[in-house]
């Protein structure tokens, strides 16, 4: 099998890395030591019953350090690395037993700095120790790990700043830095090749990962990474290889094969969303439609059911639309599902049912209040003269259909005929957000702010803008693990406050969290609007804290956020992993179990399973 130049088999073969949110923690009981599913180390019957084995073909310095500090993730990776170097090697039985003090310099402080990512400080400490003890030399393993950490840092820095050729050069200089136990760097290398239009090398890099890195989760994640650059045929090839090549004991590779199916489902759902009302060209084939319906039913995917509902709504198949919106509302009640139900029932002429579907959300959700306008049209012209007495305007109808491209077209035509107004440009901002164009949306809200300052004072903007703002804010926030309130903007918000809020939502979508945090205290928004943005920022920081392994900070941020808004499901999962990594296993288990009892998903089941096995040593 051909391999890319910078990922030699010797580097990748058999090396494991634990990705995701969990750190497997070493326990202190005798018997088999569970590090992670499928990885066990035999432990001596009693601590201190033997001394360290004589040095052999492998250097166990790092191994013993990771065992001593209980860093299960690095310990597991080091065991796999040493086995790759020497297939006959086995972890020592006294790995977790206290070791006798040996003369010389204790390298633990250097390893501690290195484990914390403080490579420069580790080098400085080594240099200072050599100044104090001229005859001492650091272990080869310590020097090697410092070199690798520096190389990995160069790869990350170049990747973060999109210096793609520098990524390739840094990986070429130190191929070990893109091994399976540093999988993020391997992904960055593949990304660099793809961005440099070297697609064959990018594909070979992804292929090498899915055929040699043993963890099923890493293989699955690699396929999702590759989906950014490759089409269904190449992804199908990666999935087939990842599900069958070089299997490791204890790994379930069926999840790798399902990755391609999930991507295909995503593509079908995207086509559902892009289908034009009544257009045959955008419609799915009967086979594709049947397949996506089956997948959504099997997963009880409320968001997918809502997407199907809108697909049928656009095709004016109101009965099917009503069925899928009802299904979504049964799986996970939401104002999004209720909005669809209202409009589907209205399309069927069942106005009483439409009002009943809206009742739980009436006055609480701007999107539902907006949908009710189609059921009971306003009896007087809307403010600004655009609305007709007999029903909602063309723009209102486009918004009710979630046809945001048409929204932009209507606004563009209106502006070309009669010039821009603050309300029109503001609505353009919300529609741009729905179309995932946050930078343009931010500019639109800024323009609306300027126009509003020139216009005479008038009544607050129509409910159409808040409805769209609520939807856009929630969707863009959830893409990054944030959740904004589903209640929309307060009715008391002024046009200036609505524009400031819109700019903040757009900045959230672009990832400008630092600037937004700085500017929020001075922003012209209502307290409720500021609370929503502040809650979203806290969720973002909590995610970053988890990535940085600052687990106490995760809990602190989530607790503070709960003072502003109820905690959504995704952040509840985040809380569970923070508790787990603080060794608060019982609390973590209760957290995951409560979420799983409400609605069982792969994420909640994984949390329940991992915590249960950790508590009862059932690996």
CSV table of C-alpha atoms in Angstrom, one decimal, residues 6-410:
chain,number,residue,atom,x,y,z
A,6,UNK,CA,5.6,12.3,5.6
A,7,UNK,CA,3.6,9.6,7.4
A,8,UNK,CA,5.9,6.5,7.4
A,9,UNK,CA,4.5,3.3,8.6
A,10,UNK,CA,7.0,3.1,11.5
A,11,UNK,CA,5.7,6.4,12.9
A,12,UNK,CA,2.0,5.6,12.5
A,13,UNK,CA,1.6,1.9,13.0
A,14,UNK,CA,-0.1,0.9,16.2
A,15,UNK,CA,0.2,4.2,18.0
A,16,UNK,CA,-3.0,5.2,19.8
A,17,UNK,CA,-4.3,8.5,20.9
A,18,UNK,CA,-7.4,9.3,22.9
A,19,UNK,CA,-9.3,12.2,21.4
A,20,UNK,CA,-12.5,13.9,22.4
A,21,UNK,CA,-13.5,15.0,25.9
A,22,UNK,CA,-12.3,12.2,28.2
A,23,UNK,CA,-9.1,11.6,30.0
A,24,UNK,CA,-9.0,8.0,31.1
A,25,UNK,CA,-7.7,8.0,34.6
A,26,UNK,CA,-5.6,5.4,36.3
A,27,UNK,CA,-7.2,3.7,39.3
A,28,UNK,CA,-5.3,2.6,42.4
A,29,UNK,CA,-6.7,-0.9,42.9
A,30,UNK,CA,-4.8,-4.1,42.3
A,31,UNK,CA,-5.4,-6.4,39.3
A,32,UNK,CA,-5.9,-5.3,35.8
A,33,UNK,CA,-5.5,-1.6,35.4
A,34,UNK,CA,-8.1,-0.2,32.9
A,35,UNK,CA,-6.8,2.7,30.9
A,36,UNK,CA,-9.4,2.9,28.2
A,37,UNK,CA,-11.7,0.4,26.4
A,38,UNK,CA,-9.5,-2.5,25.1
A,39,UNK,CA,-6.3,-1.4,26.9
A,40,UNK,CA,-5.3,-3.1,30.2
A,41,UNK,CA,-2.1,-3.3,32.1
A,42,UNK,CA,-1.4,-6.1,34.6
A,43,UNK,CA,-0.5,-4.6,37.9
A,44,UNK,CA,1.6,-6.3,40.6
A,45,UNK,CA,-0.4,-7.7,43.5
A,46,UNK,CA,0.9,-5.2,46.0
A,47,UNK,CA,2.5,-1.8,45.6
A,48,UNK,CA,6.3,-1.8,45.9
A,49,UNK,CA,6.6,-5.6,45.6
A,50,UNK,CA,9.4,-5.2,43.0
A,51,UNK,CA,11.8,-2.8,41.6
A,52,UNK,CA,11.9,-1.4,38.1
A,53,UNK,CA,13.1,-3.8,35.5
A,54,UNK,CA,16.5,-3.4,34.0
A,55,UNK,CA,16.7,-1.1,31.0
A,56,UNK,CA,16.0,-3.0,27.8
A,57,UNK,CA,15.3,-2.0,24.3
A,58,UNK,CA,12.9,0.7,25.2
A,59,UNK,CA,13.1,3.8,27.4
A,60,UNK,CA,10.4,3.7,30.0
A,61,UNK,CA,11.1,7.1,31.6
A,62,UNK,CA,8.1,8.8,30.1
A,63,UNK,CA,5.9,5.8,30.7
A,64,UNK,CA,6.6,5.7,34.5
A,65,UNK,CA,6.2,9.5,34.7
A,66,UNK,CA,2.7,9.4,33.1
A,67,UNK,CA,1.8,6.4,35.4
A,68,UNK,CA,2.9,8.4,38.5
A,69,UNK,CA,0.9,11.5,37.7
A,70,UNK,CA,-2.2,9.5,36.5
A,71,UNK,CA,-2.2,10.9,33.0
A,72,UNK,CA,-4.2,8.1,31.3
A,73,UNK,CA,-4.3,9.6,27.9
A,74,UNK,CA,-0.5,10.0,27.5
A,75,UNK,CA,0.1,6.7,29.3
A,76,UNK,CA,-2.0,4.8,26.8
A,77,UNK,CA,-0.4,6.5,23.9
A,78,UNK,CA,3.1,5.8,25.3
A,79,UNK,CA,2.3,2.1,25.8
A,80,UNK,CA,1.1,1.8,22.2
A,81,UNK,CA,4.2,3.7,21.0
A,82,UNK,CA,6.6,1.4,22.9
A,83,UNK,CA,4.8,-1.7,21.6
A,84,UNK,CA,5.2,-0.4,18.0
A,85,UNK,CA,8.9,0.0,18.6
A,86,UNK,CA,9.2,-3.5,20.2
A,87,UNK,CA,6.3,-5.8,19.6
A,88,UNK,CA,7.5,-8.2,22.2
A,89,UNK,CA,7.6,-5.6,25.0
A,90,UNK,CA,4.9,-5.6,27.7
A,91,UNK,CA,4.2,-2.9,30.3
A,92,UNK,CA,6.0,-3.7,33.6
A,93,UNK,CA,3.8,-5.2,36.3
A,94,UNK,CA,5.0,-2.7,38.9
A,95,UNK,CA,4.2,0.3,36.7
A,96,UNK,CA,2.0,1.9,39.3
A,97,UNK,CA,4.1,0.8,42.3
A,98,UNK,CA,6.2,3.4,44.1
A,99,UNK,CA,9.8,3.3,42.7
A,100,UNK,CA,12.9,3.5,44.9
A,101,UNK,CA,14.8,6.7,44.8
A,102,UNK,CA,17.8,6.6,42.5
A,103,UNK,CA,20.8,8.9,42.6
A,104,UNK,CA,20.9,11.7,40.1
A,105,UNK,CA,18.5,14.5,39.0
A,106,UNK,CA,14.8,14.0,39.3
A,107,UNK,CA,13.3,14.8,35.8
A,108,UNK,CA,9.7,15.1,37.1
A,109,UNK,CA,9.7,18.9,37.1
A,110,UNK,CA,10.8,19.0,33.5
A,111,UNK,CA,8.1,16.4,32.5
A,112,UNK,CA,5.5,18.4,34.4
A,113,UNK,CA,6.4,21.6,32.4
A,114,UNK,CA,6.3,19.6,29.2
A,115,UNK,CA,3.0,18.0,30.0
A,116,UNK,CA,1.5,21.5,30.6
A,117,UNK,CA,2.7,22.6,27.1
A,118,UNK,CA,5.4,24.9,28.6
A,119,UNK,CA,8.2,23.7,26.2
A,120,UNK,CA,10.3,26.9,26.5
A,121,UNK,CA,10.1,26.8,30.3
A,122,UNK,CA,11.1,23.1,30.2
A,123,UNK,CA,14.2,23.8,28.1
A,124,UNK,CA,15.1,26.7,30.4
A,125,UNK,CA,14.8,24.5,33.5
A,126,UNK,CA,16.9,21.8,31.8
A,127,UNK,CA,19.6,24.4,31.0
A,128,UNK,CA,19.6,25.7,34.5
A,129,UNK,CA,19.9,22.2,35.9
A,130,UNK,CA,22.9,21.5,33.6
A,131,UNK,CA,24.5,24.7,34.9
A,132,UNK,CA,24.1,23.5,38.4
A,133,UNK,CA,25.2,19.9,37.6
A,134,UNK,CA,27.6,20.0,34.7
A,135,UNK,CA,28.0,16.2,34.7
A,136,UNK,CA,24.3,15.6,34.3
A,137,UNK,CA,22.7,14.9,31.0
A,138,UNK,CA,18.9,14.7,30.5
A,139,UNK,CA,17.4,11.5,29.2
A,140,UNK,CA,17.2,11.0,25.5
A,141,UNK,CA,13.4,10.5,25.9
A,142,UNK,CA,13.1,13.9,27.5
A,143,UNK,CA,15.1,15.6,24.8
A,144,UNK,CA,13.1,13.8,22.1
A,145,UNK,CA,9.8,14.9,23.6
A,146,UNK,CA,10.9,18.5,23.8
A,147,UNK,CA,11.9,18.4,20.2
A,148,UNK,CA,8.6,16.9,19.2
A,149,UNK,CA,6.6,19.4,21.2
A,150,UNK,CA,8.4,22.3,19.6
A,151,UNK,CA,7.8,20.8,16.1
A,152,UNK,CA,4.1,20.2,16.9
A,153,UNK,CA,3.9,23.8,18.1
A,154,UNK,CA,5.3,25.0,14.8
A,155,UNK,CA,2.8,23.0,12.8
A,156,UNK,CA,-0.1,24.3,14.9
A,157,UNK,CA,1.1,27.9,14.6
A,158,UNK,CA,1.5,27.7,10.8
A,159,UNK,CA,-1.9,26.0,10.4
A,160,UNK,CA,-3.7,28.5,12.6
A,161,UNK,CA,-2.3,31.4,10.5
A,162,UNK,CA,-3.0,29.5,7.2
A,163,UNK,CA,0.7,29.3,6.2
A,164,UNK,CA,0.1,26.0,4.5
A,165,UNK,CA,3.6,25.4,3.0
A,166,UNK,CA,5.1,26.1,6.4
A,167,UNK,CA,2.9,23.3,7.8
A,168,UNK,CA,4.2,20.9,5.2
A,169,UNK,CA,7.8,22.0,5.8
A,170,UNK,CA,7.5,21.6,9.6
A,171,UNK,CA,6.0,18.1,9.2
A,172,UNK,CA,8.8,17.1,6.8
A,173,UNK,CA,11.4,18.2,9.3
A,174,UNK,CA,9.9,16.1,12.1
A,175,UNK,CA,7.7,13.3,10.7
A,176,UNK,CA,7.2,11.9,14.2
A,177,UNK,CA,5.2,15.1,15.0
A,178,UNK,CA,2.4,13.9,12.8
A,179,UNK,CA,2.0,10.4,14.2
A,180,UNK,CA,-1.2,8.9,15.5
A,181,UNK,CA,-0.4,10.1,19.1
A,182,UNK,CA,-0.4,13.6,17.7
A,183,UNK,CA,-3.4,13.1,15.4
A,184,UNK,CA,-4.4,16.8,15.3
A,185,UNK,CA,-1.1,17.6,13.6
A,186,UNK,CA,-1.7,14.8,11.0
A,187,UNK,CA,-5.1,16.3,10.3
A,188,UNK,CA,-3.5,19.7,9.9
A,189,UNK,CA,-1.0,18.3,7.4
A,190,UNK,CA,-3.8,16.8,5.3
A,191,UNK,CA,-5.6,20.1,5.4
A,192,UNK,CA,-2.4,21.9,4.3
A,193,UNK,CA,-2.0,19.6,1.3
A,194,UNK,CA,-5.7,20.2,0.4
A,195,UNK,CA,-5.4,23.9,0.7
A,196,UNK,CA,-2.3,23.8,-1.5
A,197,UNK,CA,-4.4,21.9,-4.1
A,198,UNK,CA,-2.2,18.8,-3.6
A,199,UNK,CA,-5.3,16.7,-3.3
A,200,UNK,CA,-3.6,13.3,-3.9
A,201,UNK,CA,-1.3,13.9,-1.0
A,202,UNK,CA,-4.1,15.1,1.2
A,203,UNK,CA,-6.1,11.9,0.4
A,204,UNK,CA,-3.1,9.7,1.0
A,205,UNK,CA,-2.6,11.3,4.4
A,206,UNK,CA,-6.2,10.7,5.4
A,207,UNK,CA,-6.0,7.2,4.0
A,208,UNK,CA,-2.8,6.5,6.0
A,209,UNK,CA,-4.6,7.7,9.2
A,210,UNK,CA,-7.7,5.5,8.7
A,211,UNK,CA,-5.7,2.4,7.9
A,212,UNK,CA,-3.0,2.6,10.6
A,213,UNK,CA,-4.3,4.6,13.6
A,214,UNK,CA,-6.1,2.0,15.6
A,215,UNK,CA,-8.9,4.0,17.4
A,216,UNK,CA,-12.3,3.7,15.7
A,217,UNK,CA,-13.2,7.2,16.9
A,218,UNK,CA,-10.1,8.8,15.3
A,219,UNK,CA,-10.8,7.0,12.0
A,220,UNK,CA,-14.4,8.2,12.1
A,221,UNK,CA,-13.4,11.8,12.9
A,222,UNK,CA,-10.8,11.6,10.1
A,223,UNK,CA,-13.6,10.8,7.5
A,224,UNK,CA,-15.5,13.8,8.7
A,225,UNK,CA,-12.4,16.0,8.4
A,226,UNK,CA,-11.9,14.7,4.9
A,227,UNK,CA,-15.5,15.5,3.9
A,228,UNK,CA,-14.5,19.1,3.6
A,229,UNK,CA,-12.3,18.4,0.6
A,230,UNK,CA,-13.6,15.2,-1.0
A,231,UNK,CA,-16.8,13.9,-2.6
A,232,UNK,CA,-18.9,10.9,-1.8
A,233,UNK,CA,-16.8,8.4,-3.9
A,234,UNK,CA,-13.5,9.2,-2.1
A,235,UNK,CA,-15.2,9.3,1.3
A,236,UNK,CA,-16.8,5.9,0.6
A,237,UNK,CA,-13.3,4.5,-0.1
A,238,UNK,CA,-12.0,6.0,3.2
A,239,UNK,CA,-14.9,4.5,5.1
A,240,UNK,CA,-14.4,1.1,3.7
A,241,UNK,CA,-10.7,1.2,4.5
A,242,UNK,CA,-11.2,2.6,8.0
A,243,UNK,CA,-13.7,-0.1,8.8
A,244,UNK,CA,-11.5,-3.0,7.8
A,245,UNK,CA,-7.8,-2.2,7.7
A,246,UNK,CA,-5.5,-3.3,10.6
A,247,UNK,CA,-8.2,-3.8,13.2
A,248,UNK,CA,-7.3,-3.4,16.9
A,249,UNK,CA,-8.7,-5.5,19.7
A,250,UNK,CA,-11.7,-3.9,21.4
A,251,UNK,CA,-12.5,-1.4,18.8
A,252,UNK,CA,-15.9,-1.2,17.1
A,253,UNK,CA,-15.3,-0.2,13.5
A,254,UNK,CA,-18.9,-0.3,12.5
A,255,UNK,CA,-19.0,3.4,13.6
A,256,UNK,CA,-16.5,4.2,11.0
A,257,UNK,CA,-18.6,2.8,8.2
A,258,UNK,CA,-21.6,4.8,9.4
A,259,UNK,CA,-19.7,8.0,9.1
A,260,UNK,CA,-20.1,8.0,5.3
A,261,UNK,CA,-23.8,7.3,5.7
A,262,UNK,CA,-24.2,10.2,8.1
A,263,UNK,CA,-22.4,12.5,5.7
A,264,UNK,CA,-24.7,11.3,2.9
A,265,UNK,CA,-27.7,12.1,5.2
A,266,UNK,CA,-26.2,15.6,5.7
A,267,UNK,CA,-26.0,16.1,2.0
A,268,UNK,CA,-29.5,15.0,1.5
A,269,UNK,CA,-30.7,17.3,4.3
A,270,UNK,CA,-28.8,20.1,2.7
A,271,UNK,CA,-30.6,19.4,-0.6
A,272,UNK,CA,-33.9,19.4,1.3
A,273,UNK,CA,-33.1,22.9,2.6
A,274,UNK,CA,-32.0,24.2,-0.8
A,275,UNK,CA,-35.0,22.8,-2.7
A,276,UNK,CA,-37.0,25.7,-4.3
A,277,UNK,CA,-40.8,25.8,-3.6
A,278,UNK,CA,-42.5,23.6,-6.1
A,279,UNK,CA,-39.4,23.1,-8.2
A,280,UNK,CA,-38.8,19.7,-9.6
A,281,UNK,CA,-35.1,20.3,-10.1
A,282,UNK,CA,-34.4,20.6,-6.4
A,283,UNK,CA,-36.7,17.7,-5.4
A,284,UNK,CA,-35.1,14.5,-4.1
A,285,UNK,CA,-35.6,11.2,-5.9
A,286,UNK,CA,-38.0,8.8,-4.3
A,287,UNK,CA,-35.1,6.5,-3.2
A,288,UNK,CA,-33.2,9.4,-1.6
A,289,UNK,CA,-36.3,10.7,0.1
A,290,UNK,CA,-37.1,7.2,1.5
A,291,UNK,CA,-33.5,6.8,2.7
A,292,UNK,CA,-33.3,10.1,4.6
A,293,UNK,CA,-36.8,9.5,6.1
A,294,UNK,CA,-35.7,6.1,7.4
A,295,UNK,CA,-32.5,7.5,8.9
A,296,UNK,CA,-34.4,10.3,10.6
A,297,UNK,CA,-36.9,7.9,12.1
A,298,UNK,CA,-34.2,5.5,13.3
A,299,UNK,CA,-32.3,8.3,15.0
A,300,UNK,CA,-35.5,10.2,16.2
A,301,UNK,CA,-33.7,13.2,14.8
A,302,UNK,CA,-36.0,16.2,15.6
A,303,UNK,CA,-33.9,18.7,13.5
A,304,UNK,CA,-33.9,16.3,10.6
A,305,UNK,CA,-37.7,15.9,10.9
A,306,UNK,CA,-38.1,19.7,10.9
A,307,UNK,CA,-35.9,19.8,7.7
A,308,UNK,CA,-38.2,17.3,6.1
A,309,UNK,CA,-41.2,19.2,7.2
A,310,UNK,CA,-39.9,22.4,5.5
A,311,UNK,CA,-39.1,20.3,2.4
A,312,UNK,CA,-42.7,19.1,2.1
A,313,UNK,CA,-44.0,22.6,3.0
A,314,UNK,CA,-42.1,24.1,0.1
A,315,UNK,CA,-43.5,21.4,-2.2
A,316,UNK,CA,-47.0,22.4,-0.9
A,317,UNK,CA,-47.5,18.9,0.4
A,318,UNK,CA,-49.0,20.2,3.6
A,319,UNK,CA,-50.1,16.8,5.0
A,320,UNK,CA,-46.6,15.3,4.9
A,321,UNK,CA,-45.2,18.6,6.3
A,322,UNK,CA,-47.7,18.5,9.2
A,323,UNK,CA,-46.8,14.8,9.9
A,324,UNK,CA,-43.0,15.5,10.1
A,325,UNK,CA,-43.4,18.7,12.2
A,326,UNK,CA,-45.6,16.8,14.6
A,327,UNK,CA,-43.0,14.0,14.8
A,328,UNK,CA,-40.3,16.6,15.6
A,329,UNK,CA,-42.4,18.2,18.2
A,330,UNK,CA,-43.0,14.8,19.8
A,331,UNK,CA,-39.3,13.9,19.9
A,332,UNK,CA,-38.1,17.3,21.1
A,333,UNK,CA,-40.7,20.1,21.6
A,334,UNK,CA,-39.5,23.4,20.3
A,335,UNK,CA,-40.8,26.6,18.8
A,336,UNK,CA,-39.2,25.6,15.5
A,337,UNK,CA,-41.4,22.6,15.3
A,338,UNK,CA,-44.4,24.6,16.5
A,339,UNK,CA,-43.8,27.2,13.8
A,340,UNK,CA,-43.8,24.6,11.1
A,341,UNK,CA,-46.9,23.0,12.5
A,342,UNK,CA,-48.8,26.3,12.5
A,343,UNK,CA,-48.0,26.9,8.8
A,344,UNK,CA,-48.6,23.3,7.8
A,345,UNK,CA,-52.1,23.2,9.5
A,346,UNK,CA,-52.8,26.6,7.9
A,347,UNK,CA,-51.9,25.2,4.5
A,348,UNK,CA,-54.4,22.4,5.1
A,349,UNK,CA,-57.1,24.9,6.1
A,350,UNK,CA,-57.2,23.7,9.7
A,351,UNK,CA,-56.9,27.0,11.4
A,352,UNK,CA,-58.1,25.8,14.8
A,353,UNK,CA,-55.4,23.2,14.9
A,354,UNK,CA,-52.9,25.8,13.8
A,355,UNK,CA,-53.9,28.0,16.7
A,356,UNK,CA,-53.7,25.1,19.1
A,357,UNK,CA,-50.2,24.2,18.0
A,358,UNK,CA,-49.1,27.8,18.6
A,359,UNK,CA,-50.7,28.1,22.0
A,360,UNK,CA,-47.8,26.8,24.1
A,361,UNK,CA,-45.5,29.4,22.5
A,362,UNK,CA,-47.8,32.3,21.8
A,363,UNK,CA,-46.2,35.5,23.2
A,364,UNK,CA,-43.0,33.6,24.1
A,365,UNK,CA,-41.6,32.9,20.6
A,366,UNK,CA,-41.4,35.6,17.9
A,367,UNK,CA,-41.1,32.9,15.2
A,368,UNK,CA,-44.4,31.4,16.3
A,369,UNK,CA,-46.1,34.8,16.6
A,370,UNK,CA,-44.9,35.6,13.1
A,371,UNK,CA,-46.3,32.3,11.8
A,372,UNK,CA,-49.7,33.1,13.3
A,373,UNK,CA,-49.9,36.1,11.0
A,374,UNK,CA,-50.5,33.6,8.2
A,375,UNK,CA,-53.4,32.1,10.1
A,376,UNK,CA,-55.0,35.3,11.3
A,377,UNK,CA,-53.8,38.1,9.0
A,378,UNK,CA,-53.6,41.6,10.4
A,379,UNK,CA,-56.7,43.6,9.8
A,380,UNK,CA,-54.9,46.9,9.3
A,381,UNK,CA,-51.9,47.9,7.3
A,382,UNK,CA,-48.5,47.2,9.0
A,383,UNK,CA,-46.4,50.1,10.2
A,384,UNK,CA,-44.5,51.6,7.2
A,385,UNK,CA,-47.4,51.0,4.8
A,386,UNK,CA,-46.0,47.8,3.1
A,387,UNK,CA,-48.5,45.4,4.6
A,388,UNK,CA,-51.9,45.0,2.9
A,389,UNK,CA,-55.1,44.8,5.0
A,390,UNK,CA,-56.0,41.4,3.5
A,391,UNK,CA,-52.9,39.6,4.7
A,392,UNK,CA,-49.1,39.5,5.2
A,393,UNK,CA,-46.7,41.0,2.6
A,394,UNK,CA,-44.7,39.2,0.0
A,395,UNK,CA,-41.7,39.5,2.4
A,396,UNK,CA,-43.7,38.1,5.3
A,397,UNK,CA,-44.7,35.1,3.1
A,398,UNK,CA,-41.0,34.5,2.1
A,399,UNK,CA,-40.0,34.6,5.8
A,400,UNK,CA,-42.8,32.2,6.7
A,401,UNK,CA,-41.5,29.8,4.0
A,402,UNK,CA,-38.0,30.1,5.3
A,403,UNK,CA,-37.0,31.2,1.8
A,404,UNK,CA,-34.2,33.5,2.9
A,405,UNK,CA,-32.7,33.8,-0.6
A,406,UNK,CA,-36.1,35.1,-1.8
A,407,UNK,CA,-36.1,37.4,1.2
A,408,UNK,CA,-32.9,39.0,-0.1
A,409,UNK,CA,-34.3,39.3,-3.6
A,410,UNK,CA,-37.5,41.0,-2.4
